[in-house]
Coordinates of C-alpha atoms and ligand atoms in Angstrom, one line a residue:
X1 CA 109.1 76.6 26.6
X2 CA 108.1 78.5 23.6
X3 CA 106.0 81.8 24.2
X4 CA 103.0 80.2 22.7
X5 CA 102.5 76.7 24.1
X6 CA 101.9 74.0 21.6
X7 CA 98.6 72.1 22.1
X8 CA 97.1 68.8 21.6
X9 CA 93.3 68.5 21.3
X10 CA 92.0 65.1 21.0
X11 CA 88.6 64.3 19.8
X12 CA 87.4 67.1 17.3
X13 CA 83.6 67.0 18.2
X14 CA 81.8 69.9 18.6
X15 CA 84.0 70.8 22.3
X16 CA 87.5 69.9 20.5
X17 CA 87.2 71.7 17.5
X18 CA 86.4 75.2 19.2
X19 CA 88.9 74.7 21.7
X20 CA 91.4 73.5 19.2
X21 CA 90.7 76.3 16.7
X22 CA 89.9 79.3 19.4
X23 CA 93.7 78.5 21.2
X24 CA 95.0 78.5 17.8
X25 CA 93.3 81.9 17.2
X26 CA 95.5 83.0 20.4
X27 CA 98.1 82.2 18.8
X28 CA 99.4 78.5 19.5
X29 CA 100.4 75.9 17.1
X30 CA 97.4 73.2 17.9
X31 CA 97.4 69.3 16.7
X32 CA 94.1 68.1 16.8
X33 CA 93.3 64.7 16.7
X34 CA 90.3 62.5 15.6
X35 CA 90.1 58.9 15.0
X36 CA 87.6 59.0 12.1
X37 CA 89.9 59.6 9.0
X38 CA 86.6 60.6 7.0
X39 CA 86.5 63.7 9.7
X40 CA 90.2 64.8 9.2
X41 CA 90.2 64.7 6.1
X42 CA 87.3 66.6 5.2
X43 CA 89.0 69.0 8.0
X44 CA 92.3 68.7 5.8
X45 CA 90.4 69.6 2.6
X46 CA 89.1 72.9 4.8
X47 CA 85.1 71.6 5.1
X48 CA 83.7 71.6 8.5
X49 CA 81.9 68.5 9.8
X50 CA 79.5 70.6 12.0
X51 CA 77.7 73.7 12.0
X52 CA 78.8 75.9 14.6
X53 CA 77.9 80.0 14.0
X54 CA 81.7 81.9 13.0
X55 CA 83.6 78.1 13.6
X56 CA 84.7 78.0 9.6
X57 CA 85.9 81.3 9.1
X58 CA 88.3 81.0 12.5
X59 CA 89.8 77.6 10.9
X60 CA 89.9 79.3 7.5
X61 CA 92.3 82.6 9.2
X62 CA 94.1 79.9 11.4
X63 CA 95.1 77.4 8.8
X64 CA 98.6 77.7 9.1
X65 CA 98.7 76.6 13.4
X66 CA 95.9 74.3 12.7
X67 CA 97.2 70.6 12.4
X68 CA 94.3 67.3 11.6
X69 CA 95.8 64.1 12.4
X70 CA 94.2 60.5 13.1
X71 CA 97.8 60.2 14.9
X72 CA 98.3 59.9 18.5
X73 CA 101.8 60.1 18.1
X74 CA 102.4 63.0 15.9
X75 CA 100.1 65.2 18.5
X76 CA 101.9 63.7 21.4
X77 CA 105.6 64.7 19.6
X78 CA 104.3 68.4 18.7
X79 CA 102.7 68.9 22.6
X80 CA 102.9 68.4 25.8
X81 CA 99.1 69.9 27.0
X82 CA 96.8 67.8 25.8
X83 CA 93.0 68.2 25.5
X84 CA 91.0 65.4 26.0
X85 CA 87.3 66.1 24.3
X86 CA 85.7 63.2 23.2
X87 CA 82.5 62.6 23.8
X88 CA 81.3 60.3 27.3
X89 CA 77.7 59.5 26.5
X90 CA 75.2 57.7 29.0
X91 CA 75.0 54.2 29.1
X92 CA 71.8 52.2 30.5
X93 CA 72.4 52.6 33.9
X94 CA 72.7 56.1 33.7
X95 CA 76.4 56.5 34.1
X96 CA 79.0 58.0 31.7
X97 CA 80.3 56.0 29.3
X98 CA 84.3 56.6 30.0
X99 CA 85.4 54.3 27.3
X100 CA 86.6 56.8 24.9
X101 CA 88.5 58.5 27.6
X102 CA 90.6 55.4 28.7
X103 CA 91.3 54.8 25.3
X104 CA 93.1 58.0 24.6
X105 CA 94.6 57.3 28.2
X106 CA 96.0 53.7 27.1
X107 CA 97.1 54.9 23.8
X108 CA 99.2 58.2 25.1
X109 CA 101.1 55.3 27.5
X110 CA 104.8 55.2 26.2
X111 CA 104.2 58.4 24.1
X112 CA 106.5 60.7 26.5
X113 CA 105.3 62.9 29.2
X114 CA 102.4 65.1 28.7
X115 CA 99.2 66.0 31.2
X116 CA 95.9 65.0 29.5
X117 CA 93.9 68.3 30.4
X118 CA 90.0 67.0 30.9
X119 CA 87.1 68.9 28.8
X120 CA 85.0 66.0 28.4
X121 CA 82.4 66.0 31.3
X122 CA 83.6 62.6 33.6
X123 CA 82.1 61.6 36.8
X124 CA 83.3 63.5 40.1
X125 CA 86.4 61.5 40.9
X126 CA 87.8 60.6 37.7
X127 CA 90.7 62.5 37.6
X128 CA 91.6 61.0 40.9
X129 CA 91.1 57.3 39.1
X130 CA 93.1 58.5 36.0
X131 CA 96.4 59.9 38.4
X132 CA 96.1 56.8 40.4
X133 CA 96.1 54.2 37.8
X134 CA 98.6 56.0 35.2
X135 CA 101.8 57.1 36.5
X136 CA 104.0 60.0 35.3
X137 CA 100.6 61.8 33.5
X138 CA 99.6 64.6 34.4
X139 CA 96.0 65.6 35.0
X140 CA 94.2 68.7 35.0
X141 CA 90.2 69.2 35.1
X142 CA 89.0 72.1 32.8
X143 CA 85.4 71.7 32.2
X144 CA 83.5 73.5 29.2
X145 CA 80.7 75.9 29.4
X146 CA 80.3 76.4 25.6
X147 CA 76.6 76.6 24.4
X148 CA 76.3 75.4 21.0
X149 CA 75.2 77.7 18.8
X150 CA 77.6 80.8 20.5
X151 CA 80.6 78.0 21.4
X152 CA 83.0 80.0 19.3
X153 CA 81.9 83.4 21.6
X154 CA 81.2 81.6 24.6
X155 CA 85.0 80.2 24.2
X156 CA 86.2 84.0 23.2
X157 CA 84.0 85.9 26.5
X158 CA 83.6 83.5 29.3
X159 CA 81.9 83.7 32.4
X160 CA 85.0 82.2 34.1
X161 CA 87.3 79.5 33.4
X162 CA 88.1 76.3 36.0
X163 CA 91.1 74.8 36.5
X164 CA 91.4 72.0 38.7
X165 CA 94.7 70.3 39.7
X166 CA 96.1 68.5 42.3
X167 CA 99.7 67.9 44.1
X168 CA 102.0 67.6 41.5
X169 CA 100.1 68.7 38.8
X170 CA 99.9 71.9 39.9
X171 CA 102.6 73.4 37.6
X172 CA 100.7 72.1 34.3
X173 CA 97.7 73.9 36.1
X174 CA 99.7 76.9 35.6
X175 CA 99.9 76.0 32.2
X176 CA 96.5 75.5 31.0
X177 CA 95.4 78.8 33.2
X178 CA 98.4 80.9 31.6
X179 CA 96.3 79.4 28.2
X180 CA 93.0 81.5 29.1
X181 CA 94.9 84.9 30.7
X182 CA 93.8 86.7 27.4
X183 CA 90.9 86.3 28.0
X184 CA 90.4 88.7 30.9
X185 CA 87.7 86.3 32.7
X186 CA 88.2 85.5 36.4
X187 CA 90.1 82.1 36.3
X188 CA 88.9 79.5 39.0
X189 CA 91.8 77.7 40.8
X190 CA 90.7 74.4 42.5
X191 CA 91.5 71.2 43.2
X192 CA 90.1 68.6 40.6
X193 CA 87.5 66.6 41.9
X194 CA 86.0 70.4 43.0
X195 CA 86.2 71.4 39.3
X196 CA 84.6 68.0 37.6
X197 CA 81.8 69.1 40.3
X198 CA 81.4 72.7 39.3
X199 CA 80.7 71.7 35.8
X200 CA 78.1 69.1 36.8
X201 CA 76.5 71.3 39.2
X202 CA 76.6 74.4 36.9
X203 CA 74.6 72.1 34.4
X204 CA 72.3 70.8 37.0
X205 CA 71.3 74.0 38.5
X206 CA 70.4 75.4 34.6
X207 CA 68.3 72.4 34.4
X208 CA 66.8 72.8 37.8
X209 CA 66.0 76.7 37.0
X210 CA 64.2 75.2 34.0
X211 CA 61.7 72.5 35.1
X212 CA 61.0 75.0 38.0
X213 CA 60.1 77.7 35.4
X214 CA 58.6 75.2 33.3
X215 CA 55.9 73.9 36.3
X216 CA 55.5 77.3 37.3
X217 CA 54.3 77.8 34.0
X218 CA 52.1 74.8 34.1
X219 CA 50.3 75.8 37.9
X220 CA 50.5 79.7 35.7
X221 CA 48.1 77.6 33.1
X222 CA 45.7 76.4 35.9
X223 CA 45.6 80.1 37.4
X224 CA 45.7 82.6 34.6
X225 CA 49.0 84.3 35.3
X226 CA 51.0 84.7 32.4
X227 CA 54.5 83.2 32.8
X228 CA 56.6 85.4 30.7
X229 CA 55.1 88.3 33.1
X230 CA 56.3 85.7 36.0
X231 CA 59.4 84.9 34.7
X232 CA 60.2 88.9 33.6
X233 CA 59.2 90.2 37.6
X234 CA 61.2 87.3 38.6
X235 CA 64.5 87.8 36.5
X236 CA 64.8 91.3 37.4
X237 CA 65.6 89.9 41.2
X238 CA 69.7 89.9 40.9
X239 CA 69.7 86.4 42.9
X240 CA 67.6 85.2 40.2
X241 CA 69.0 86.4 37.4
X242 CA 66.5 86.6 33.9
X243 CA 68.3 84.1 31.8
X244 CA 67.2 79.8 31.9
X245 CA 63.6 81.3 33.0
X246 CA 62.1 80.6 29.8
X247 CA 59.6 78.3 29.8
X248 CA 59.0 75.8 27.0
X249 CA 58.5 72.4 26.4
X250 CA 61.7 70.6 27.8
X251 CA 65.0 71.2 28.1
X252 CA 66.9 68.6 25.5
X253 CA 70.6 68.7 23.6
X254 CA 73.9 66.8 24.5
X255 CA 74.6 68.0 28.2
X256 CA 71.5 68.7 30.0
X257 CA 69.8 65.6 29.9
X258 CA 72.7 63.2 30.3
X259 CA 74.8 65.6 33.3
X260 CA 71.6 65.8 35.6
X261 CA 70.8 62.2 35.5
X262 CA 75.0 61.8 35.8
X263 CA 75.1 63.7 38.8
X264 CA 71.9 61.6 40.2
X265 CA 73.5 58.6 39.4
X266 CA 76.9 59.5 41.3
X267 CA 75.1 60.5 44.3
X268 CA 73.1 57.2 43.8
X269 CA 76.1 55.4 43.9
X270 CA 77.3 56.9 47.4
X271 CA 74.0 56.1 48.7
X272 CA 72.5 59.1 48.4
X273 CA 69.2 59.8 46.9
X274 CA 69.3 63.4 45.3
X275 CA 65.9 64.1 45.5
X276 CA 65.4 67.4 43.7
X277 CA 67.4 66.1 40.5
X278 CA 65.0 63.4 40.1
X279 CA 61.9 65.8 40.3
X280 CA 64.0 67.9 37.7
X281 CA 64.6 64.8 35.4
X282 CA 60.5 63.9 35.5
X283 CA 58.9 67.5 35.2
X284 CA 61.0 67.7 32.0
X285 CA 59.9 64.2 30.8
X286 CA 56.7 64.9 31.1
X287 CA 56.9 68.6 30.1
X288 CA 58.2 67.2 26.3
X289 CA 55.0 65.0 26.6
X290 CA 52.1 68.1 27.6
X291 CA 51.7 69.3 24.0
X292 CA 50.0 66.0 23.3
X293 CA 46.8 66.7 25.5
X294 CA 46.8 70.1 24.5
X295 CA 46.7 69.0 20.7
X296 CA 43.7 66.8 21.9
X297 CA 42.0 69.3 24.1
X298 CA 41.5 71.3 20.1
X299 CA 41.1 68.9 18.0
X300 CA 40.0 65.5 20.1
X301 CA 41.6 62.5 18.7
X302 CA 44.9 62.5 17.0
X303 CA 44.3 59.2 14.6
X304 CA 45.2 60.4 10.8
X305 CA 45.7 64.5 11.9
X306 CA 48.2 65.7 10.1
X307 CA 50.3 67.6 12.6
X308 CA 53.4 69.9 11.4
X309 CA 56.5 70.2 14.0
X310 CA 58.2 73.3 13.2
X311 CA 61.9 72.6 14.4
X312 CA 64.1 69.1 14.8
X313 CA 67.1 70.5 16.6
X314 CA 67.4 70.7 20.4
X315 CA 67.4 75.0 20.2
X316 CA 67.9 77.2 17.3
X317 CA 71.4 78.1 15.8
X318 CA 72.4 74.1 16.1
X319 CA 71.8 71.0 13.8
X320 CA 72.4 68.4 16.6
X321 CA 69.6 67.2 17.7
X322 CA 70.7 64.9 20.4
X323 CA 67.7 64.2 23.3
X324 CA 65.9 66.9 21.1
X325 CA 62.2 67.4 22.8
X326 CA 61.0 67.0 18.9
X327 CA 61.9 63.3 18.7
X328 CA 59.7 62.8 21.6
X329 CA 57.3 64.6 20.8
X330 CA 57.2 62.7 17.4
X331 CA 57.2 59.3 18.5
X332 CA 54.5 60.3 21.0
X333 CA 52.1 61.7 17.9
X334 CA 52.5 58.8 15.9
X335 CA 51.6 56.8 19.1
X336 CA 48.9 58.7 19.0
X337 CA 48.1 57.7 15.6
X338 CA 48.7 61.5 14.3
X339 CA 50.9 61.5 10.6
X340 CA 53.8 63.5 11.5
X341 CA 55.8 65.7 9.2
X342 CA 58.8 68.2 10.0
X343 CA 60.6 70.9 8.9
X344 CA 64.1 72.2 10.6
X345 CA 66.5 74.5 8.5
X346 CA 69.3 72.6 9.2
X347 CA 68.4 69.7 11.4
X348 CA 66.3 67.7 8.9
X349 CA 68.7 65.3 7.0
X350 CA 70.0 64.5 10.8
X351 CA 67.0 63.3 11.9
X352 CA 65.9 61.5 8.8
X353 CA 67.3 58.0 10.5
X354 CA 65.6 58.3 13.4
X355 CA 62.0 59.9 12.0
X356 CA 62.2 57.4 9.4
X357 CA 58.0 57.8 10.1
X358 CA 57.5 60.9 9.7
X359 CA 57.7 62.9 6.3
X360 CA 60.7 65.2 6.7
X361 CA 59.9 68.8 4.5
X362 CA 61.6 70.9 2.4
X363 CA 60.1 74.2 3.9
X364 CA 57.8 75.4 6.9
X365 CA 55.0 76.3 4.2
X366 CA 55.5 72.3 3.0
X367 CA 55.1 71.2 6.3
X368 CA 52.3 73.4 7.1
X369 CA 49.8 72.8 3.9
X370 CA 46.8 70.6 5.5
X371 CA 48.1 70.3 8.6
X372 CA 45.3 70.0 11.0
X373 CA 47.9 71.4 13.9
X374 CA 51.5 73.2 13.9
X375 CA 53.4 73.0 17.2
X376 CA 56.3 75.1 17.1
X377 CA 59.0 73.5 18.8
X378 CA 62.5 75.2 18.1
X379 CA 62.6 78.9 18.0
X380 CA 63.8 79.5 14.7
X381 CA 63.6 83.0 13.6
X382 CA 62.3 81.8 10.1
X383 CA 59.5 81.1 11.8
X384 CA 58.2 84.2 13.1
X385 CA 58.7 85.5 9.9
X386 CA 56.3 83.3 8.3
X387 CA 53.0 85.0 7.0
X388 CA 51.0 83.4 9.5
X389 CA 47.8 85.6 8.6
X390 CA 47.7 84.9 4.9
X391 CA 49.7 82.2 3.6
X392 CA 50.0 79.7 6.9
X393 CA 46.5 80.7 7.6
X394 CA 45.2 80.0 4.2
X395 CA 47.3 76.9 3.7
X396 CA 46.1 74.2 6.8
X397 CA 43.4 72.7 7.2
X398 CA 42.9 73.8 10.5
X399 CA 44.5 77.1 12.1
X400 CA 45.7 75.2 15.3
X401 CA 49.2 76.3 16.9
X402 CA 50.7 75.2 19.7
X403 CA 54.1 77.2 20.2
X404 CA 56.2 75.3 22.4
X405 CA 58.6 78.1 22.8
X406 CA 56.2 81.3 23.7
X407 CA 58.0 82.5 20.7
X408 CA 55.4 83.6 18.0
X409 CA 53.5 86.8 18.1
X410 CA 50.2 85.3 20.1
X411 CA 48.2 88.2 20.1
X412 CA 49.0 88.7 15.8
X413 CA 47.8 85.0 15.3
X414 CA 44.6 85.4 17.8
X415 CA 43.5 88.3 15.7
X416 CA 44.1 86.3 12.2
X417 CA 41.6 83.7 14.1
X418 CA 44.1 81.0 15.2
X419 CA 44.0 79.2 17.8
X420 CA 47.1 79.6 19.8
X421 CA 48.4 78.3 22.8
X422 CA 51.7 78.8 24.2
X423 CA 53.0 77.6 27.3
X424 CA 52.2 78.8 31.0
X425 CA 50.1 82.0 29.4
Ligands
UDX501 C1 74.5 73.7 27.9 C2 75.1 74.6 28.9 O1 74.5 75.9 28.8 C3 76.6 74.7 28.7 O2 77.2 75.5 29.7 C4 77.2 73.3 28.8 O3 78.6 73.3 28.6 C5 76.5 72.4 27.8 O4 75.1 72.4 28.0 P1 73.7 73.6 25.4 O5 73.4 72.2 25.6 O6 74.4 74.0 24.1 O7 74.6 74.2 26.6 O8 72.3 74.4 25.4 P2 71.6 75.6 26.2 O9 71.6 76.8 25.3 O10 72.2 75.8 27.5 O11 70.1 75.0 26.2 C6 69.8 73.7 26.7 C7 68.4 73.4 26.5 O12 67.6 74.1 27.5 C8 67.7 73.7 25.2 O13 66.9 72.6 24.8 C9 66.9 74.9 25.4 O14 65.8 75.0 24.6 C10 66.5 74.7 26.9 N1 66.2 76.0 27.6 C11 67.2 76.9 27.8 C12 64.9 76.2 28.0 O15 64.0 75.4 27.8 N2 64.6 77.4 28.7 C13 65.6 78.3 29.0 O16 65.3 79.3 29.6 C14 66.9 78.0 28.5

């Protein structure tokens, strides 16, 4: 084996290209693999299909290891490791969609011998399936924790890194951990069905700490506390912990929403009913959905207001805008009867499809001339530094602000005579 293991990544979404590129970074000679020939080539012509903070610069310096293919074969010749990160989305009933995955398990059949090394998030138990049906591969769970927006760092300074593998996949286990040693971070050996849980349970608790935050914030409204107060005397416990405390209006992107009602869904399909998930799965439903009365409690019916959403994507730094609260939020005010109109600094062209309704802006200030209401939904820093006093101020029709994200200077846009609510304060 050479010193630097060769690598196979296949699937070069937003989890494959940062592993691909960050283990290239490290050193190795990486093959990545995608089956949409418009993606590799606009990889092979150096152009990035996502935005992802620092990702284009780390491709640019490792051009030379970096290898785009839409062939199986050539990444299963150049590696033995191979990556599996293409996308399992939910399907109706709630489960993950694993088609993708025994795809790229079919098609590496007669391609040598190789271990597929899991990042996608699968179901508790698929790695067993996968060993079972297919043998001679090897199989080792290595779930992601990347958040978009910091995957590149999050990749670079992890928390820890999991590594499940069983019997006599152990040895590529050693592999793929001997992958991660420089990085210093403690390195999780288990076996895999443990780490396929860690990942969905890791996800599940964030989500939990968030609805609980988020209708503590809501009882907080009832009572008078302030939640950010709440949330600070809370974080500073050590078995809390500060960070997910934030309250908001709902908790949205690629992995949230779809692994907690995953991991509901797998317990369903034991037989057991896991009771708290589903409370955590409805408070954040109907936390996306709270801004609407409080849009009507200012300005009473929402027929022909003209209400500005500052923000498309799911959380700043992003432009994916998967289960993004603002779509929600969006089809509920034009159920309303409210005209809609958006402004996101890079999210916008994504969501033209699906807010084919609403009138998508070039710029906050275009967004925010004669609204009757702003609701601030993703925490962009360009929109604290608006000049909500004069310009904003002078420019709707009405100086109502909801900020969905506690994010704006509340006491600032009380004194320039707003009225401004936030969430749980
Ligand atoms: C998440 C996990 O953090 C990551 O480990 C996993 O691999 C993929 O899912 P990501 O989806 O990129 O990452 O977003 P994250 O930054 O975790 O935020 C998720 C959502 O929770 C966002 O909509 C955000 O606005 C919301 N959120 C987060 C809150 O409402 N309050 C908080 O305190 C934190």
């Amino acid at each position: 084996m050479p010193e630097k293991e060769p690598i196979g990544v296949i699937g070069t979404g937003y989890v494959g290209l940062v592993q691909g590129t960050c283990l290239a970074e490290l050193g190795h000679e990486v093959w990545c693999r995608d089956i949409v020939p418009d993606k590799i080539d606009a990889l092979n012509r150096g152009e990035v299909p996502i935005y992802e903070p620092g990702l284009a610069e780390l491709i640019e310096r490792n051009r030379e290891r970096l290898h785009f293919t839409t062939d199986m074969g050539e990444v299963a010749a150049n590696a033995e490791l191979l990556f599996c990160c293409v996308d399992t989305p939910p399907t109706y009933s709630g489960d993950a969609d694993l088609s993708r995955v025994e795809r790229v398990v079919e098609e590496l059949g007669g391609l040598g011998r190789h271990a597929l090394v899991m990042k996608s998030t699968v179901p508790v138990g698929t790695g067993r399936t996968i060993k079972r049906d297919h043998d001679g591969l090897g199989y080792v769970s290595n779930p992601e924790f990347l958040k978009e927006g910091s995957a590149v760092h999050d990749f670079m300074h992890p928390d820890r890194v999991v590594v499940g593998a069983d019997g006599d996949s152990s040895d590529y286990g050693d592999r793929v951990a001997a992958l991660y040693e420089p990085l210093g971070a403690p390195i999780v050996r288990t076996d895999v069905a443990s780490a396929e849980m860690v990942k969905l349970a890791s996800n599940a608790f964030l989500a939990t700490k968030i609805s609980f935050i988020n209708e503590i914030a809501n009882v907080s409204e009832e009572l008078g506390a302030d939640v950010t107060e709440v949330a600070r005397g809370m974080g500073l416990d050590s078995r809390i912990g500060d960070r997910f405390l934030q309250a908001g209006i709902g908790y949205g992107g690629s992995c949230f929403p779809k692994d907690v009602q995953a991991l509901k869904q797998l317990a369903g399909n034991t037989g057991y009913h896991f009771q708290l998930l589903t409370a955590v799965i409805e408070v954040n439903e109907l936390q996306k959905r709270r801004t609407i009365g409080k849009l009507q409690k200012h300005l009473g019916s929402l027929v022909r207001k003209e209400i500005a959403l500052l923000g498309v994507a799911f959380k700043p730094d992003t432009d994916d805008i998967r289960e993004a609260t603002s779509l929600v939020l969006a089809g509920r005010l034009r159920g309303e009867g409210a005209r809609v109109r958006v402004y996101d600094p890079v999210a916008a062209e994504r969501a033209r499809d699906v807010l084919s309704y609403a009138e998508i802006c070039p710029s906050a200030m275009k967004a925010l001339e004669g609204a009757d209401a702003a609701v601030l939904v993703t925490e962009w820093p360009e929109f604290r530094e608006l000049d909500w006093a004069g310009a904003v101020k002078e420019a709707m029709r009405q100086p109502v602000v909801i900020d969905g994200r506690n994010f704006l200077d509340r006491d600032a846009l009380r004194a320039a005579g707003f009225t401004y609510e936030g969430v749980g304060r």
